[in-house]
mmCIF file of C-alpha atoms and ligand atoms in Angstrom:
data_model
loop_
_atom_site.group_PDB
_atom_site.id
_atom_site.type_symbol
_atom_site.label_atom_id
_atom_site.label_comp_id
_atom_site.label_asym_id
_atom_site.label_seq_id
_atom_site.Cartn_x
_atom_site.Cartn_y
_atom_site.Cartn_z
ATOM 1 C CA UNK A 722 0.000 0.000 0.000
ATOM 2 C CA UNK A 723 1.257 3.421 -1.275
ATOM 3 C CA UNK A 724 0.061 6.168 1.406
ATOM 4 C CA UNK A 725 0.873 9.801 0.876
ATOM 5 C CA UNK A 726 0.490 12.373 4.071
ATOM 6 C CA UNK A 727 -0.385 15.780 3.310
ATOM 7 C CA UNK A 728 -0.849 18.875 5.407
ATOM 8 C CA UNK A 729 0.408 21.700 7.333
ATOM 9 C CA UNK A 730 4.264 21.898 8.783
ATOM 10 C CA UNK A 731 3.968 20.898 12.425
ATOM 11 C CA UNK A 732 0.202 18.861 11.763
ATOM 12 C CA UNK A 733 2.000 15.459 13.048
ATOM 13 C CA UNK A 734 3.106 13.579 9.898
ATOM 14 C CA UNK A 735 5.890 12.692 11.065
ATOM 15 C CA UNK A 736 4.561 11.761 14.835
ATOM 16 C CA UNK A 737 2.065 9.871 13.298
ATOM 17 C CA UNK A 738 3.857 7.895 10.634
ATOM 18 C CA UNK A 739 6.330 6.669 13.724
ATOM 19 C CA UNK A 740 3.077 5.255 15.362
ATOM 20 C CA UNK A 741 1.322 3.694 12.768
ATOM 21 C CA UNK A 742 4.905 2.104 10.376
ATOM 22 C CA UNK A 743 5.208 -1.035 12.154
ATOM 23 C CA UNK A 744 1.520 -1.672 12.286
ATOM 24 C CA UNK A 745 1.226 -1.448 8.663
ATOM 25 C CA UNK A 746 4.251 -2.741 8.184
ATOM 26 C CA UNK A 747 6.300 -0.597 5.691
ATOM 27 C CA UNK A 748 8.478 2.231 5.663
ATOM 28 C CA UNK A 749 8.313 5.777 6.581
ATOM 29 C CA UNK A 750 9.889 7.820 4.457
ATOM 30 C CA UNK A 751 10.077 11.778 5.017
ATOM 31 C CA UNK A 752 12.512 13.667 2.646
ATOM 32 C CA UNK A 753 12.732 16.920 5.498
ATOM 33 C CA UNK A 754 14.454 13.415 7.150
ATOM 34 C CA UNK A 755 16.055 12.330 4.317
ATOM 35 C CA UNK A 756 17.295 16.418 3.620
ATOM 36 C CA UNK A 757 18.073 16.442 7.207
ATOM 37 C CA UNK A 758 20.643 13.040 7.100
ATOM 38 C CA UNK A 759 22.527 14.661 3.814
ATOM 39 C CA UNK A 760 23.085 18.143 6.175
ATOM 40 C CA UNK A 761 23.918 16.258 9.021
ATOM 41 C CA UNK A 762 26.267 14.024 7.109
ATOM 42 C CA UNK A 763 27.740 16.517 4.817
ATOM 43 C CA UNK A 764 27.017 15.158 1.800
ATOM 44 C CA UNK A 765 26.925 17.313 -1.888
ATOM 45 C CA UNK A 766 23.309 16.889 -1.327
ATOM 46 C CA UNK A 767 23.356 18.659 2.031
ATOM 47 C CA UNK A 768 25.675 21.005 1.618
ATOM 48 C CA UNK A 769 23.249 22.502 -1.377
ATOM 49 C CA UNK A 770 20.361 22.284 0.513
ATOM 50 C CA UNK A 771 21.059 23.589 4.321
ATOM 51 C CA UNK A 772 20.529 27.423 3.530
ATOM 52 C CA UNK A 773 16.801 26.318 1.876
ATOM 53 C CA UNK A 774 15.691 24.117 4.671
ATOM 54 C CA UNK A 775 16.952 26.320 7.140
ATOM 55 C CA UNK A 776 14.643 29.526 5.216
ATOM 56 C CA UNK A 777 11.755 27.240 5.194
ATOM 57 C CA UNK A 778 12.085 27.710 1.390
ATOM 58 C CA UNK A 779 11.247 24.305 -1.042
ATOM 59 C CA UNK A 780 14.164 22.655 -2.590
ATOM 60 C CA UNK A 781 14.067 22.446 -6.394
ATOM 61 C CA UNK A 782 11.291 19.393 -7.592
ATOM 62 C CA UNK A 783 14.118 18.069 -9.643
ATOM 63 C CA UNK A 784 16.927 17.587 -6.622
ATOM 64 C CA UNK A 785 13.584 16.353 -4.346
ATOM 65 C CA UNK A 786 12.557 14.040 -6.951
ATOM 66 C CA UNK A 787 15.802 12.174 -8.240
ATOM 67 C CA UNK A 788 16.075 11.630 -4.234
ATOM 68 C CA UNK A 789 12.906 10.035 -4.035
ATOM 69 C CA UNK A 790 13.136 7.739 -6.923
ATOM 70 C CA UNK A 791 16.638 6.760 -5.460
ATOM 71 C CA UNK A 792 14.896 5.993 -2.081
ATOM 72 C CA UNK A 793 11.602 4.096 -3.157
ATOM 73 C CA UNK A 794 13.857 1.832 -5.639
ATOM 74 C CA UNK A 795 15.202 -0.223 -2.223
ATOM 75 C CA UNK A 796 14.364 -3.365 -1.633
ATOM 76 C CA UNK A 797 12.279 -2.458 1.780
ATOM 77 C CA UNK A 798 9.885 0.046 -0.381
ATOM 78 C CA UNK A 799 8.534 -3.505 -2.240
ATOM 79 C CA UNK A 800 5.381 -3.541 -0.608
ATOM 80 C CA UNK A 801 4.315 0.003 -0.353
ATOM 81 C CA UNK A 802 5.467 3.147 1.878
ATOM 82 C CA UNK A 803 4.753 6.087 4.005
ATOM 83 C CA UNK A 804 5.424 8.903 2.036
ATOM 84 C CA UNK A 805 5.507 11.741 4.219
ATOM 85 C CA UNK A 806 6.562 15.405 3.107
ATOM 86 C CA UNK A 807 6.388 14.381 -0.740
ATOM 87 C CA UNK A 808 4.864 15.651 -3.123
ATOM 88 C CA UNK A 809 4.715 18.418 -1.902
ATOM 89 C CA UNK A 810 4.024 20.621 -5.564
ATOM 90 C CA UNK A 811 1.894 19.517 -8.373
ATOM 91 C CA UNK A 812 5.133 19.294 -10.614
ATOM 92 C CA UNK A 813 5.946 16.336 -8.026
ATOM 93 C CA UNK A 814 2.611 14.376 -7.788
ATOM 94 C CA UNK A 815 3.123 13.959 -11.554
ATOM 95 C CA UNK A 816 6.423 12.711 -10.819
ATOM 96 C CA UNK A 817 5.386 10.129 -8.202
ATOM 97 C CA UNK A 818 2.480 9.159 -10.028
ATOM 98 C CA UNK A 819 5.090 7.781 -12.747
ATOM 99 C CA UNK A 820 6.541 5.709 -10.284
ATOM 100 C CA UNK A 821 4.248 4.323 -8.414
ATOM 101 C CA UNK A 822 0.337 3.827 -7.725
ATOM 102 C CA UNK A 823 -0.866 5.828 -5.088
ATOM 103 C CA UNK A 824 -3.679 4.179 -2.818
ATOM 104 C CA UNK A 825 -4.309 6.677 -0.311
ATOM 105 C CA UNK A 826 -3.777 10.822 0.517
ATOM 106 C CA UNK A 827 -4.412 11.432 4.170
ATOM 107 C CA UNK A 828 -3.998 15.200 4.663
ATOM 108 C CA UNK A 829 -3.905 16.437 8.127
ATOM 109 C CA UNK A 830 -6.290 19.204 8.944
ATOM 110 C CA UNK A 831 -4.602 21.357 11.828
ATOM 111 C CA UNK A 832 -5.241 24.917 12.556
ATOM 112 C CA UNK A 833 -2.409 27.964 12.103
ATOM 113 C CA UNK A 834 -2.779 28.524 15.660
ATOM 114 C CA UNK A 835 -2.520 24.764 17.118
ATOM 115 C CA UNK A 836 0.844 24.478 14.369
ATOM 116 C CA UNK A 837 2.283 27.469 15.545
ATOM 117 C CA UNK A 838 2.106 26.269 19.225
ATOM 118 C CA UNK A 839 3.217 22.511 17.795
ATOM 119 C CA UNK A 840 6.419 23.717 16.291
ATOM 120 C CA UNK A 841 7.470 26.472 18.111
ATOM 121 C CA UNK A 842 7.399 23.338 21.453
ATOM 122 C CA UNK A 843 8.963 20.779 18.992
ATOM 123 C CA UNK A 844 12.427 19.299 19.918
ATOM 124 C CA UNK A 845 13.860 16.251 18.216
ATOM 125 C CA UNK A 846 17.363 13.670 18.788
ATOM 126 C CA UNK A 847 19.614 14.043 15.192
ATOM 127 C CA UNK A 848 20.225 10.297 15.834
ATOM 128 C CA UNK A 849 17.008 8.281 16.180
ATOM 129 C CA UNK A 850 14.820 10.940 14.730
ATOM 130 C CA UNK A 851 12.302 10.761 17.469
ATOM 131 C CA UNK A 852 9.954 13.522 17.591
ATOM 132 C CA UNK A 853 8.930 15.021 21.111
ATOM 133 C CA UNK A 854 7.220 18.500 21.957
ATOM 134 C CA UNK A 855 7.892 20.243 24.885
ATOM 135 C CA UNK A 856 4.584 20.380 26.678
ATOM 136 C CA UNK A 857 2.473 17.566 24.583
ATOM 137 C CA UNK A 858 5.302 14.853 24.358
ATOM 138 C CA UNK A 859 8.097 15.627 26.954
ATOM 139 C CA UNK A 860 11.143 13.400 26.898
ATOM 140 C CA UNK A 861 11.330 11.604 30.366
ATOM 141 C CA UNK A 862 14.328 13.953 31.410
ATOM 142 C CA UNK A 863 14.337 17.394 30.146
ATOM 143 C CA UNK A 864 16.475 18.103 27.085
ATOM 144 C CA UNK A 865 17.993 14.717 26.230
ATOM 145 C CA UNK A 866 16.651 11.453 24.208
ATOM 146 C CA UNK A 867 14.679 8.801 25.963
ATOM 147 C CA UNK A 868 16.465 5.923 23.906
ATOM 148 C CA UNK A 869 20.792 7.307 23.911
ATOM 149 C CA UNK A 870 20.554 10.204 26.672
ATOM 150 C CA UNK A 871 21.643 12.493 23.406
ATOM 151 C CA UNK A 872 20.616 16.490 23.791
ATOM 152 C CA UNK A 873 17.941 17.412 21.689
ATOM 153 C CA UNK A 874 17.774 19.817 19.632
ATOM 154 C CA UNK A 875 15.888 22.210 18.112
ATOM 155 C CA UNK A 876 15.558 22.440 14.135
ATOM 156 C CA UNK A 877 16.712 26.228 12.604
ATOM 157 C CA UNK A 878 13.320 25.756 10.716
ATOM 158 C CA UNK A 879 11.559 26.044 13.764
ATOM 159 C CA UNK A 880 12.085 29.362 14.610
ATOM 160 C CA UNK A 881 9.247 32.042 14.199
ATOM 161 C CA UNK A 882 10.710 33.642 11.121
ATOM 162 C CA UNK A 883 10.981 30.411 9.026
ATOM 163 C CA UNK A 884 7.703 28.684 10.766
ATOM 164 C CA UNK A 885 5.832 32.184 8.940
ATOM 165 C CA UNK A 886 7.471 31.006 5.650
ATOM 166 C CA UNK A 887 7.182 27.584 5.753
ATOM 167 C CA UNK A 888 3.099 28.389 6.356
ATOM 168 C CA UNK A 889 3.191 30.673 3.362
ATOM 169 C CA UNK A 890 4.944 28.235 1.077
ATOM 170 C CA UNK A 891 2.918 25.604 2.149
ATOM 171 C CA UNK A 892 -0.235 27.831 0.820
ATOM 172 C CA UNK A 893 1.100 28.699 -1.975
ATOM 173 C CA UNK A 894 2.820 25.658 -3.824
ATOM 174 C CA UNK A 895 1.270 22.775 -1.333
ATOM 175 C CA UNK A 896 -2.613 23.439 -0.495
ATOM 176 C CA UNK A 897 -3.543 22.890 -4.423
ATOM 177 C CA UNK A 898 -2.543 19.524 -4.028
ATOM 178 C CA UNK A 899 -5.748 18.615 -1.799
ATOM 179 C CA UNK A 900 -8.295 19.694 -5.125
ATOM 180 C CA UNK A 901 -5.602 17.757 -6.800
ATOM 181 C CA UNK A 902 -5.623 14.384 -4.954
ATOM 182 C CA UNK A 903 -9.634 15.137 -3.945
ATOM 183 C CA UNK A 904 -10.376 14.927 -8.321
ATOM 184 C CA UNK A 905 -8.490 11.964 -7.906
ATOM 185 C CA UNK A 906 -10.947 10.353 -5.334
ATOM 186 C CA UNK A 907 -8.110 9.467 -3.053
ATOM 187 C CA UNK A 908 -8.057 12.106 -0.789
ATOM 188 C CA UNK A 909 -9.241 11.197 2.943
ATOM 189 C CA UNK A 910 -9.387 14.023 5.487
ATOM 190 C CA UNK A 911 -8.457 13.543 9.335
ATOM 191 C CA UNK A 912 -8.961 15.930 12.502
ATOM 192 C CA UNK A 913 -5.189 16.227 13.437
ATOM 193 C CA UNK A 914 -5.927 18.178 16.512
ATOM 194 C CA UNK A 915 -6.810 14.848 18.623
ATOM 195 C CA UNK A 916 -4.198 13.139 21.202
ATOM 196 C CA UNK A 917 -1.490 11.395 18.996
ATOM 197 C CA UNK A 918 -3.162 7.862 19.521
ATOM 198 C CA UNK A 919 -6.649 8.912 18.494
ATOM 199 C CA UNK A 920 -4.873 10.589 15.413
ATOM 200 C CA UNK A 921 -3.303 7.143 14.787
ATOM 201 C CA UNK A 922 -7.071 5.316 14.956
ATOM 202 C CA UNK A 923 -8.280 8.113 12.528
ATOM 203 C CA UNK A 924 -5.894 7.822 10.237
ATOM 204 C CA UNK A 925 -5.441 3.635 10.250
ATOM 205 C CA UNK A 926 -9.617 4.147 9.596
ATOM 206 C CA UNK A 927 -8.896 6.374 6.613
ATOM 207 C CA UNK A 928 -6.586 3.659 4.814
ATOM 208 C CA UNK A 929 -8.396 0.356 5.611
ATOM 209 C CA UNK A 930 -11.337 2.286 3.954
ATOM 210 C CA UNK A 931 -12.135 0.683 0.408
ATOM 211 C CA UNK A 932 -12.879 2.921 -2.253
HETATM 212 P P1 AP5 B 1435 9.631 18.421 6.670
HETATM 213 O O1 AP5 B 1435 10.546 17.797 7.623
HETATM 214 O O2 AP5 B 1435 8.757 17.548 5.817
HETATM 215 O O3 AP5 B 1435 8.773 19.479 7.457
HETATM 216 P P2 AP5 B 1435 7.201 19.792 7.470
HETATM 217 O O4 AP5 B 1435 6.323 19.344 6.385
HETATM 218 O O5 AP5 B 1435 7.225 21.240 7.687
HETATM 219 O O6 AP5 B 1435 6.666 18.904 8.554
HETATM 220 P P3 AP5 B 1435 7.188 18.848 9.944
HETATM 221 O O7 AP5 B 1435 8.253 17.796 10.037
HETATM 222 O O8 AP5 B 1435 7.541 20.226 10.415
HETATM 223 O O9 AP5 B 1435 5.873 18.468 10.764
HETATM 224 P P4 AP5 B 1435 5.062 17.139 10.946
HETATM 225 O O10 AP5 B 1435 3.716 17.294 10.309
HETATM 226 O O11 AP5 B 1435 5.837 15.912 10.595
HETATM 227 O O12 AP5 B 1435 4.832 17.238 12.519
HETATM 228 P P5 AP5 B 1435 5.536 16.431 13.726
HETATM 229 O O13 AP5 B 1435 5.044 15.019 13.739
HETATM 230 O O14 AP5 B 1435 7.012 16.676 13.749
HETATM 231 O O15 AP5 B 1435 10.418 19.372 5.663
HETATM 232 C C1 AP5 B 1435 11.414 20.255 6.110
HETATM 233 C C2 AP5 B 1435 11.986 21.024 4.916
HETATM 234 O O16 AP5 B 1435 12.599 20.101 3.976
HETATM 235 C C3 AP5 B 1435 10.977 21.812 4.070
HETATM 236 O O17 AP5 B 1435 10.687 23.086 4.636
HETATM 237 C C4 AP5 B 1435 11.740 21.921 2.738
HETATM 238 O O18 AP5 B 1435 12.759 22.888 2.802
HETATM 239 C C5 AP5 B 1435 12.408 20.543 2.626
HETATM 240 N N1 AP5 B 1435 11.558 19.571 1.934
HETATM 241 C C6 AP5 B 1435 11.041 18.433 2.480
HETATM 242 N N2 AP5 B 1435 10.300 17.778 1.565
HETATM 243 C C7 AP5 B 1435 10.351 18.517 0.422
HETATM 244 C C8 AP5 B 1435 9.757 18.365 -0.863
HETATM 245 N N3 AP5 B 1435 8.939 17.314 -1.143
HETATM 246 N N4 AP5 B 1435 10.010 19.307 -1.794
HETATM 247 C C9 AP5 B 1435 10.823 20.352 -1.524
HETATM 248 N N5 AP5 B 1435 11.403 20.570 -0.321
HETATM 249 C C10 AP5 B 1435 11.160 19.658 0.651
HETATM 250 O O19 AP5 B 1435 4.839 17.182 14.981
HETATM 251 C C11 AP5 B 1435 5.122 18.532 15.271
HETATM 252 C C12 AP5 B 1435 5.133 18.728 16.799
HETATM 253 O O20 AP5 B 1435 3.817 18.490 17.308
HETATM 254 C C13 AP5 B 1435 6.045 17.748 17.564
HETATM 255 O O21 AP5 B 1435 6.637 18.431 18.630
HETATM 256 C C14 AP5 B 1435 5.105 16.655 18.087
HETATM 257 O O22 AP5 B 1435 5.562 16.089 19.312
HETATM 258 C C15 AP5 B 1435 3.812 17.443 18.288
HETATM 259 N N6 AP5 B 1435 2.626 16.642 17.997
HETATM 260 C C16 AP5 B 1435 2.440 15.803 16.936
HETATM 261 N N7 AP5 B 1435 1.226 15.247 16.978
HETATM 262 C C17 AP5 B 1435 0.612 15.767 18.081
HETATM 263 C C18 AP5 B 1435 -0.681 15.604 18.657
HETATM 264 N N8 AP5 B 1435 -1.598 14.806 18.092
HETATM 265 N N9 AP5 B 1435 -0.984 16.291 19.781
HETATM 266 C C19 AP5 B 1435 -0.068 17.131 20.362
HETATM 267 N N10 AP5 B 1435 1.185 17.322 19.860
HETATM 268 C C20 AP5 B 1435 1.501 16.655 18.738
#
């Protein structure tokens, strides 16, 4: 099974994805991670891209794309995925739907106000990825990850300046792809504003669905 999640910065893709992966059994894959491994590594890839993630800016469809394809061609991507930040333009959901069939769009609806208050509280560990928020999903000692003891940190994109952009881009060049996927008939809306579990049963609903 193919899923796509779609919606605001900060709506709980990523939160949500980590609950429901093993359930469904297949990967998560989220190219603000995948962006996020080439920076941390130093890679050509994140060396060209650190300034734009760090604006909140997109990075060009072409560099997003020839990741993706590189990505869903591994072995573990066989029996569908959790595509999670991608597409993320029109230009791109023509891309994808070259590649592969797409089964289900779950787009998160989420207020400004409840994303602002989301991100601004988000911190995360570089190493295991693992999402927590400073108020809703506290780490069980302040500051470090519940797994290695690591600091957490918090991303550059998640200051106020770059949260304002990162809303405005995702208006602009993101939002048209709900009419998009809706014309499609695969387009299943979820209240994102729920506890992270409840999200979960919402969104495991949405996907068993048929039709
Ligand atoms: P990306 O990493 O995809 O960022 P995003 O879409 O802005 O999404 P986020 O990761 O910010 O939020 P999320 O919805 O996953 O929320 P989360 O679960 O963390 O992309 C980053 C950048 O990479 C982009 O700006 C762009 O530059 C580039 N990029 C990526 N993909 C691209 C593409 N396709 N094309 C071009 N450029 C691309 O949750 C947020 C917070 O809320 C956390 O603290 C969490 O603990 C908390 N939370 C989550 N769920 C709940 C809940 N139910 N109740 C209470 N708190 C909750």
């Amino acid at each position: 099974m193919n899923l796509v999640l779609l919606g605001p910065p900060g709506a709980g893709k990523g939160t949500i994805a980590g609950i429901v992966r093993e359930k469904l059994g297949i990967p998560h894959i989220s190219t603000g991670d995948l962006f996020r491994a080439a920076i941390k590594n130093e890679t050509p890839l994140g060396l060209k891209v650190k300034a734009i993630l760090a604006s909140g800016e997109l990075v060009p469809d072409s560099v997003t794309v020839d990741m993706v394809r590189e990505r869903i061609a591994q072995s573990d991507c066989r029996n569908g995925m959790i595509l999670d930040g991608f597409p993320r333009t029109v230009f791109q959901a023509d891309e994808l739907a070259k590649m592969v069939k797409v089964d289900h769009v779950v787009n998160f609806s989420l207020s400004e106000e409840s994303v602002v208050k989301r991100l601004s509280g988000r911190r995360m560990c570089v190493s295991t990825g693992k999402i927590y928020h400073i108020i809703y999903n506290p780490p069980k000692v302040e500051g470090k990850d519940d797994e290695t003891g690591e600091p957490l940190i918090q991303r550059d994109d998640d200051k106020e300046d770059a949260i304002r952009n990162r809303l405005k881009v995702y208006q602009e060049s993101t939002e048209p792809l709900i009419t998009y996927y809706r014309d499609k008939g695969l387009l299943r809306t979820i209240d994102a504003s729920a506890t992270p579990d409840a999200v979960a049963e919402s969104f495991l609903s949405a996907v068993t669905v048929s039709g």
